[in-house]
């Protein structure tokens, strides 16, 4: 929580430069729609992860800007799905991962300028078709897991430079209280079935993200953009009973989108 408090305080300071101009605007409806491609591979501690299959990663938002004020309210969604292969210190395997993300927020400062955003964020992770082979002869098959991160306090700050052609850098974070996790898999020892393993846990979680973006105005109402996103989520401890639920999720993507502003 302390990290988010510092982030929010800094965001309020940097957004102040754009509040006066944003307050001069009339009512606006800002729609944003895009898609993203997950990037190739990454490494975390002793784990090397590679993307094997890519699916559509749609995302979008709708935001209402109140004329005569620096305030906007909005909602956004994002979805991603990939098949990953992983090489660990003592095992290797593959898993399908699907992420669904929704947020509702209040923004101070115009979306196209330096601004701060606070709100509520919900994450849901679905892991399926997990197949993990360990060096000690254990083979976990048909693995499934879910993560319901539903009570997320979110803060985000965007620093923007330029008008017709603009570079913006967004940094954000979410703190999830009592996120719920569950998992199940079939356990084999030397390819002999030894039982169906299940478990669950309730843990606090933290998700952070950074997104640089380059955009260009096509006219007064249309803007196209390309951005990159790196996001990481982790929970506070390993559940009792062992490391049956991964301790971190890292997402890297390259996105392309279109923003349209309706003057009301």
PDB file of C-alpha atoms in Angstrom, residues 2-227:
ATOM      1  CA  UNK A   2       2.890   2.381   0.734  1.00  0.00           C
ATOM      2  CA  UNK A   3       4.183   2.043  -2.837  1.00  0.00           C
ATOM      3  CA  UNK A   4       0.790   2.941  -4.269  1.00  0.00           C
ATOM      4  CA  UNK A   5       0.486   5.919  -1.902  1.00  0.00           C
ATOM      5  CA  UNK A   6       3.809   7.306  -3.124  1.00  0.00           C
ATOM      6  CA  UNK A   7       2.792   6.711  -6.738  1.00  0.00           C
ATOM      7  CA  UNK A   8      -0.511   8.505  -6.242  1.00  0.00           C
ATOM      8  CA  UNK A   9       1.107  11.497  -4.511  1.00  0.00           C
ATOM      9  CA  UNK A  10       3.594  11.910  -7.352  1.00  0.00           C
ATOM     10  CA  UNK A  11       0.816  11.546  -9.894  1.00  0.00           C
ATOM     11  CA  UNK A  12      -1.206  14.377  -8.359  1.00  0.00           C
ATOM     12  CA  UNK A  13       1.790  16.713  -8.571  1.00  0.00           C
ATOM     13  CA  UNK A  14       2.675  16.005 -12.188  1.00  0.00           C
ATOM     14  CA  UNK A  15      -0.953  16.094 -13.367  1.00  0.00           C
ATOM     15  CA  UNK A  16      -1.448  19.630 -12.026  1.00  0.00           C
ATOM     16  CA  UNK A  17       0.215  21.152 -15.099  1.00  0.00           C
ATOM     17  CA  UNK A  18      -2.587  19.925 -17.362  1.00  0.00           C
ATOM     18  CA  UNK A  19      -5.599  20.523 -15.110  1.00  0.00           C
ATOM     19  CA  UNK A  20      -6.195  24.155 -16.140  1.00  0.00           C
ATOM     20  CA  UNK A  21      -6.244  23.394 -19.864  1.00  0.00           C
ATOM     21  CA  UNK A  22      -8.351  20.259 -19.400  1.00  0.00           C
ATOM     22  CA  UNK A  23     -10.936  22.249 -17.455  1.00  0.00           C
ATOM     23  CA  UNK A  24     -11.495  24.511 -20.492  1.00  0.00           C
ATOM     24  CA  UNK A  25     -12.740  21.638 -22.670  1.00  0.00           C
ATOM     25  CA  UNK A  26     -16.408  20.837 -23.282  1.00  0.00           C
ATOM     26  CA  UNK A  27     -18.042  17.478 -22.630  1.00  0.00           C
ATOM     27  CA  UNK A  28     -16.382  14.657 -24.558  1.00  0.00           C
ATOM     28  CA  UNK A  29     -16.815  10.927 -25.076  1.00  0.00           C
ATOM     29  CA  UNK A  30     -13.484   9.218 -25.771  1.00  0.00           C
ATOM     30  CA  UNK A  31     -13.508   5.696 -27.233  1.00  0.00           C
ATOM     31  CA  UNK A  32     -10.377   3.594 -27.565  1.00  0.00           C
ATOM     32  CA  UNK A  33     -10.025   0.195 -29.254  1.00  0.00           C
ATOM     33  CA  UNK A  34      -6.889  -1.806 -29.955  1.00  0.00           C
ATOM     34  CA  UNK A  35      -5.150  -5.163 -30.124  1.00  0.00           C
ATOM     35  CA  UNK A  36      -1.769  -6.412 -28.964  1.00  0.00           C
ATOM     36  CA  UNK A  37       0.798  -9.092 -29.709  1.00  0.00           C
ATOM     37  CA  UNK A  38       2.603 -10.808 -26.835  1.00  0.00           C
ATOM     38  CA  UNK A  39       6.366 -10.601 -27.157  1.00  0.00           C
ATOM     39  CA  UNK A  40       8.661 -13.603 -27.511  1.00  0.00           C
ATOM     40  CA  UNK A  41      10.277 -14.649 -24.236  1.00  0.00           C
ATOM     41  CA  UNK A  42      11.530 -13.491 -20.881  1.00  0.00           C
ATOM     42  CA  UNK A  43      13.387 -14.816 -17.877  1.00  0.00           C
ATOM     43  CA  UNK A  44      12.485 -14.506 -14.202  1.00  0.00           C
ATOM     44  CA  UNK A  45      14.938 -15.843 -11.616  1.00  0.00           C
ATOM     45  CA  UNK A  46      15.536 -19.482 -12.678  1.00  0.00           C
ATOM     46  CA  UNK A  47      12.615 -19.596 -15.130  1.00  0.00           C
ATOM     47  CA  UNK A  48      12.853 -19.053 -18.892  1.00  0.00           C
ATOM     48  CA  UNK A  49       9.465 -18.534 -20.582  1.00  0.00           C
ATOM     49  CA  UNK A  50       8.771 -18.561 -24.322  1.00  0.00           C
ATOM     50  CA  UNK A  51       5.546 -17.751 -26.183  1.00  0.00           C
ATOM     51  CA  UNK A  52       4.519 -20.707 -28.368  1.00  0.00           C
ATOM     52  CA  UNK A  53       1.067 -19.601 -29.583  1.00  0.00           C
ATOM     53  CA  UNK A  54      -0.444 -16.146 -29.994  1.00  0.00           C
ATOM     54  CA  UNK A  55      -4.144 -15.320 -29.842  1.00  0.00           C
ATOM     55  CA  UNK A  56      -6.110 -12.082 -30.160  1.00  0.00           C
ATOM     56  CA  UNK A  57      -5.435  -9.678 -27.312  1.00  0.00           C
ATOM     57  CA  UNK A  58      -8.308  -7.148 -27.597  1.00  0.00           C
ATOM     58  CA  UNK A  59      -8.515  -4.115 -25.362  1.00  0.00           C
ATOM     59  CA  UNK A  60     -10.613  -0.979 -25.206  1.00  0.00           C
ATOM     60  CA  UNK A  61     -12.011   1.808 -23.087  1.00  0.00           C
ATOM     61  CA  UNK A  62     -14.849   4.326 -22.938  1.00  0.00           C
ATOM     62  CA  UNK A  63     -14.363   7.586 -21.065  1.00  0.00           C
ATOM     63  CA  UNK A  64     -16.618  10.593 -20.410  1.00  0.00           C
ATOM     64  CA  UNK A  65     -14.869  13.940 -19.948  1.00  0.00           C
ATOM     65  CA  UNK A  66     -16.841  16.502 -17.941  1.00  0.00           C
ATOM     66  CA  UNK A  67     -16.665  19.929 -19.582  1.00  0.00           C
ATOM     67  CA  UNK A  68     -15.436  22.776 -17.407  1.00  0.00           C
ATOM     68  CA  UNK A  69     -13.643  20.400 -15.027  1.00  0.00           C
ATOM     69  CA  UNK A  70     -10.407  18.380 -15.114  1.00  0.00           C
ATOM     70  CA  UNK A  71     -12.333  15.183 -14.311  1.00  0.00           C
ATOM     71  CA  UNK A  72     -13.260  12.163 -16.417  1.00  0.00           C
ATOM     72  CA  UNK A  73     -14.807   8.817 -15.544  1.00  0.00           C
ATOM     73  CA  UNK A  74     -14.278   5.668 -17.555  1.00  0.00           C
ATOM     74  CA  UNK A  75     -14.179   1.919 -17.887  1.00  0.00           C
ATOM     75  CA  UNK A  76     -11.693  -0.302 -19.695  1.00  0.00           C
ATOM     76  CA  UNK A  77     -11.184  -3.956 -20.533  1.00  0.00           C
ATOM     77  CA  UNK A  78      -8.319  -6.094 -21.769  1.00  0.00           C
ATOM     78  CA  UNK A  79      -7.954  -9.767 -22.599  1.00  0.00           C
ATOM     79  CA  UNK A  80      -4.978 -11.902 -23.539  1.00  0.00           C
ATOM     80  CA  UNK A  81      -4.354 -15.573 -24.186  1.00  0.00           C
ATOM     81  CA  UNK A  82      -1.142 -17.428 -24.928  1.00  0.00           C
ATOM     82  CA  UNK A  83       0.472 -20.833 -24.817  1.00  0.00           C
ATOM     83  CA  UNK A  84       3.795 -20.699 -22.976  1.00  0.00           C
ATOM     84  CA  UNK A  85       6.634 -23.166 -22.574  1.00  0.00           C
ATOM     85  CA  UNK A  86       8.909 -22.852 -19.582  1.00  0.00           C
ATOM     86  CA  UNK A  87      12.302 -24.153 -18.541  1.00  0.00           C
ATOM     87  CA  UNK A  88      12.949 -24.156 -14.803  1.00  0.00           C
ATOM     88  CA  UNK A  89      15.976 -25.117 -12.721  1.00  0.00           C
ATOM     89  CA  UNK A  90      14.547 -28.597 -12.064  1.00  0.00           C
ATOM     90  CA  UNK A  91      11.679 -28.991 -14.562  1.00  0.00           C
ATOM     91  CA  UNK A  92      10.141 -27.967 -17.872  1.00  0.00           C
ATOM     92  CA  UNK A  93       6.664 -27.822 -19.342  1.00  0.00           C
ATOM     93  CA  UNK A  94       3.887 -25.831 -20.987  1.00  0.00           C
ATOM     94  CA  UNK A  95       0.669 -24.060 -20.010  1.00  0.00           C
ATOM     95  CA  UNK A  96      -2.132 -22.010 -21.569  1.00  0.00           C
ATOM     96  CA  UNK A  97      -2.712 -18.677 -19.833  1.00  0.00           C
ATOM     97  CA  UNK A  98      -5.741 -16.425 -20.235  1.00  0.00           C
ATOM     98  CA  UNK A  99      -6.060 -13.042 -18.545  1.00  0.00           C
ATOM     99  CA  UNK A 100      -9.230 -10.969 -18.253  1.00  0.00           C
ATOM    100  CA  UNK A 101      -8.921  -7.466 -16.893  1.00  0.00           C
ATOM    101  CA  UNK A 102     -11.539  -4.795 -16.142  1.00  0.00           C
ATOM    102  CA  UNK A 103     -11.249  -1.380 -14.510  1.00  0.00           C
ATOM    103  CA  UNK A 104     -13.407   1.602 -13.542  1.00  0.00           C
ATOM    104  CA  UNK A 105     -11.648   4.871 -12.838  1.00  0.00           C
ATOM    105  CA  UNK A 106     -11.599   8.617 -12.240  1.00  0.00           C
ATOM    106  CA  UNK A 107      -9.063  10.644 -14.231  1.00  0.00           C
ATOM    107  CA  UNK A 108      -7.769  14.127 -13.339  1.00  0.00           C
ATOM    108  CA  UNK A 109      -6.367  15.859 -16.395  1.00  0.00           C
ATOM    109  CA  UNK A 110      -7.183  15.093 -20.023  1.00  0.00           C
ATOM    110  CA  UNK A 111      -6.360  11.628 -21.350  1.00  0.00           C
ATOM    111  CA  UNK A 112      -4.273  13.191 -24.137  1.00  0.00           C
ATOM    112  CA  UNK A 113      -2.132  15.142 -21.662  1.00  0.00           C
ATOM    113  CA  UNK A 114      -0.213  14.544 -18.456  1.00  0.00           C
ATOM    114  CA  UNK A 115      -2.752  13.131 -16.009  1.00  0.00           C
ATOM    115  CA  UNK A 116      -3.413  10.952 -12.986  1.00  0.00           C
ATOM    116  CA  UNK A 117      -5.929   8.126 -12.718  1.00  0.00           C
ATOM    117  CA  UNK A 118      -7.291   6.277  -9.685  1.00  0.00           C
ATOM    118  CA  UNK A 119      -9.851   3.512  -9.561  1.00  0.00           C
ATOM    119  CA  UNK A 120     -10.793  -0.116  -9.089  1.00  0.00           C
ATOM    120  CA  UNK A 121      -9.253  -2.962 -11.080  1.00  0.00           C
ATOM    121  CA  UNK A 122     -10.226  -6.605 -11.403  1.00  0.00           C
ATOM    122  CA  UNK A 123      -7.962  -9.347 -12.746  1.00  0.00           C
ATOM    123  CA  UNK A 124      -8.785 -12.962 -13.461  1.00  0.00           C
ATOM    124  CA  UNK A 125      -6.163 -15.520 -14.450  1.00  0.00           C
ATOM    125  CA  UNK A 126      -7.010 -18.896 -15.956  1.00  0.00           C
ATOM    126  CA  UNK A 127      -4.226 -21.442 -16.361  1.00  0.00           C
ATOM    127  CA  UNK A 128      -5.113 -24.637 -18.253  1.00  0.00           C
ATOM    128  CA  UNK A 129      -3.549 -27.628 -20.028  1.00  0.00           C
ATOM    129  CA  UNK A 130      -0.497 -27.396 -17.787  1.00  0.00           C
ATOM    130  CA  UNK A 131       2.027 -30.189 -18.299  1.00  0.00           C
ATOM    131  CA  UNK A 132       5.137 -30.075 -16.098  1.00  0.00           C
ATOM    132  CA  UNK A 133       7.934 -32.680 -16.167  1.00  0.00           C
ATOM    133  CA  UNK A 134      10.349 -32.628 -13.219  1.00  0.00           C
ATOM    134  CA  UNK A 135      13.865 -33.991 -12.985  1.00  0.00           C
ATOM    135  CA  UNK A 136      12.944 -36.147  -9.963  1.00  0.00           C
ATOM    136  CA  UNK A 137      10.526 -38.284 -12.021  1.00  0.00           C
ATOM    137  CA  UNK A 138       7.334 -36.403 -11.151  1.00  0.00           C
ATOM    138  CA  UNK A 139       5.047 -35.496 -14.056  1.00  0.00           C
ATOM    139  CA  UNK A 140       2.085 -33.192 -13.429  1.00  0.00           C
ATOM    140  CA  UNK A 141      -0.591 -33.380 -16.126  1.00  0.00           C
ATOM    141  CA  UNK A 142      -3.928 -31.703 -16.902  1.00  0.00           C
ATOM    142  CA  UNK A 143      -3.072 -28.808 -14.640  1.00  0.00           C
ATOM    143  CA  UNK A 144      -5.568 -26.009 -14.092  1.00  0.00           C
ATOM    144  CA  UNK A 145      -5.470 -22.934 -11.888  1.00  0.00           C
ATOM    145  CA  UNK A 146      -7.424 -19.727 -11.395  1.00  0.00           C
ATOM    146  CA  UNK A 147      -6.646 -16.441  -9.739  1.00  0.00           C
ATOM    147  CA  UNK A 148      -9.470 -14.057  -8.817  1.00  0.00           C
ATOM    148  CA  UNK A 149      -7.949 -10.678  -8.013  1.00  0.00           C
ATOM    149  CA  UNK A 150     -11.178  -8.783  -7.432  1.00  0.00           C
ATOM    150  CA  UNK A 151     -10.546  -6.044  -4.860  1.00  0.00           C
ATOM    151  CA  UNK A 152      -7.869  -3.991  -6.550  1.00  0.00           C
ATOM    152  CA  UNK A 153      -7.040  -0.397  -5.614  1.00  0.00           C
ATOM    153  CA  UNK A 154      -5.396   1.089  -8.704  1.00  0.00           C
ATOM    154  CA  UNK A 155      -3.315   4.217  -9.355  1.00  0.00           C
ATOM    155  CA  UNK A 156      -1.719   5.375 -12.592  1.00  0.00           C
ATOM    156  CA  UNK A 157       0.209   8.417 -13.792  1.00  0.00           C
ATOM    157  CA  UNK A 158       0.881   9.443 -17.398  1.00  0.00           C
ATOM    158  CA  UNK A 159       3.543  11.927 -18.497  1.00  0.00           C
ATOM    159  CA  UNK A 160       2.946  13.245 -22.031  1.00  0.00           C
ATOM    160  CA  UNK A 161       5.089  15.373 -24.358  1.00  0.00           C
ATOM    161  CA  UNK A 162       3.900  16.768 -27.701  1.00  0.00           C
ATOM    162  CA  UNK A 163       0.538  17.389 -29.366  1.00  0.00           C
ATOM    163  CA  UNK A 164       0.232  16.316 -33.016  1.00  0.00           C
ATOM    164  CA  UNK A 165       2.910  13.683 -32.497  1.00  0.00           C
ATOM    165  CA  UNK A 166       3.114  12.681 -28.870  1.00  0.00           C
ATOM    166  CA  UNK A 167       5.200  10.474 -26.609  1.00  0.00           C
ATOM    167  CA  UNK A 168       3.630   9.366 -23.346  1.00  0.00           C
ATOM    168  CA  UNK A 169       4.896   7.199 -20.509  1.00  0.00           C
ATOM    169  CA  UNK A 170       2.415   5.554 -18.147  1.00  0.00           C
ATOM    170  CA  UNK A 171       3.337   3.909 -14.851  1.00  0.00           C
ATOM    171  CA  UNK A 172       0.716   2.203 -12.712  1.00  0.00           C
ATOM    172  CA  UNK A 173       0.137  -0.243  -9.919  1.00  0.00           C
ATOM    173  CA  UNK A 174      -2.657  -2.219  -8.278  1.00  0.00           C
ATOM    174  CA  UNK A 175      -2.876  -3.670  -4.788  1.00  0.00           C
ATOM    175  CA  UNK A 176      -5.219  -6.647  -4.431  1.00  0.00           C
ATOM    176  CA  UNK A 177      -6.451  -7.605  -0.970  1.00  0.00           C
ATOM    177  CA  UNK A 178      -7.323 -11.257  -0.251  1.00  0.00           C
ATOM    178  CA  UNK A 179      -6.968 -12.452  -3.847  1.00  0.00           C
ATOM    179  CA  UNK A 180      -8.262 -16.000  -4.232  1.00  0.00           C
ATOM    180  CA  UNK A 181      -6.347 -18.807  -5.929  1.00  0.00           C
ATOM    181  CA  UNK A 182      -7.100 -22.447  -6.648  1.00  0.00           C
ATOM    182  CA  UNK A 183      -5.310 -25.214  -8.545  1.00  0.00           C
ATOM    183  CA  UNK A 184      -5.647 -28.863  -9.546  1.00  0.00           C
ATOM    184  CA  UNK A 185      -3.546 -31.394 -11.457  1.00  0.00           C
ATOM    185  CA  UNK A 186      -2.959 -35.118 -11.934  1.00  0.00           C
ATOM    186  CA  UNK A 187       0.283 -36.250 -10.320  1.00  0.00           C
ATOM    187  CA  UNK A 188       2.408 -39.038 -11.813  1.00  0.00           C
ATOM    188  CA  UNK A 189       5.631 -40.533 -10.424  1.00  0.00           C
ATOM    189  CA  UNK A 190       7.703 -42.302 -13.082  1.00  0.00           C
ATOM    190  CA  UNK A 191       4.552 -42.130 -15.255  1.00  0.00           C
ATOM    191  CA  UNK A 192       2.485 -43.967 -12.651  1.00  0.00           C
ATOM    192  CA  UNK A 193      -0.643 -42.106 -11.516  1.00  0.00           C
ATOM    193  CA  UNK A 194      -0.482 -41.300  -7.797  1.00  0.00           C
ATOM    194  CA  UNK A 195      -3.472 -39.013  -7.308  1.00  0.00           C
ATOM    195  CA  UNK A 196      -5.376 -35.854  -8.158  1.00  0.00           C
ATOM    196  CA  UNK A 197      -3.978 -32.844  -6.297  1.00  0.00           C
ATOM    197  CA  UNK A 198      -6.071 -29.775  -5.445  1.00  0.00           C
ATOM    198  CA  UNK A 199      -5.483 -26.703  -3.351  1.00  0.00           C
ATOM    199  CA  UNK A 200      -6.513 -23.117  -2.717  1.00  0.00           C
ATOM    200  CA  UNK A 201      -5.214 -20.011  -1.011  1.00  0.00           C
ATOM    201  CA  UNK A 202      -6.170 -16.428  -0.212  1.00  0.00           C
ATOM    202  CA  UNK A 203      -3.252 -14.035  -0.601  1.00  0.00           C
ATOM    203  CA  UNK A 204      -2.605 -10.341  -1.100  1.00  0.00           C
ATOM    204  CA  UNK A 205      -1.153  -9.468  -4.505  1.00  0.00           C
ATOM    205  CA  UNK A 206       0.594  -6.570  -6.220  1.00  0.00           C
ATOM    206  CA  UNK A 207       0.600  -5.791  -9.934  1.00  0.00           C
ATOM    207  CA  UNK A 208       2.760  -3.107 -11.570  1.00  0.00           C
ATOM    208  CA  UNK A 209       2.938  -1.944 -15.177  1.00  0.00           C
ATOM    209  CA  UNK A 210       4.799   0.462 -17.445  1.00  0.00           C
ATOM    210  CA  UNK A 211       3.629   1.521 -20.906  1.00  0.00           C
ATOM    211  CA  UNK A 212       5.496   3.843 -23.308  1.00  0.00           C
ATOM    212  CA  UNK A 213       3.326   5.067 -26.187  1.00  0.00           C
ATOM    213  CA  UNK A 214       3.847   6.965 -29.443  1.00  0.00           C
ATOM    214  CA  UNK A 215       0.744   8.515 -31.027  1.00  0.00           C
ATOM    215  CA  UNK A 216      -0.212  10.706 -33.969  1.00  0.00           C
ATOM    216  CA  UNK A 217      -3.301  12.857 -34.489  1.00  0.00           C
ATOM    217  CA  UNK A 218      -5.020  12.235 -37.822  1.00  0.00           C
ATOM    218  CA  UNK A 219      -7.421  15.161 -37.239  1.00  0.00           C
ATOM    219  CA  UNK A 220      -8.999  16.881 -34.228  1.00  0.00           C
ATOM    220  CA  UNK A 221     -10.940  13.738 -33.258  1.00  0.00           C
ATOM    221  CA  UNK A 222      -8.893  10.736 -34.402  1.00  0.00           C
ATOM    222  CA  UNK A 223      -5.606   9.507 -33.006  1.00  0.00           C
ATOM    223  CA  UNK A 224      -3.665   6.335 -33.797  1.00  0.00           C
ATOM    224  CA  UNK A 225      -1.029   4.917 -31.485  1.00  0.00           C
ATOM    225  CA  UNK A 226       1.487   2.170 -30.911  1.00  0.00           C
ATOM    226  CA  UNK A 227       2.611   1.178 -27.428  1.00  0.00           C
TER     227      UNK A 227
END
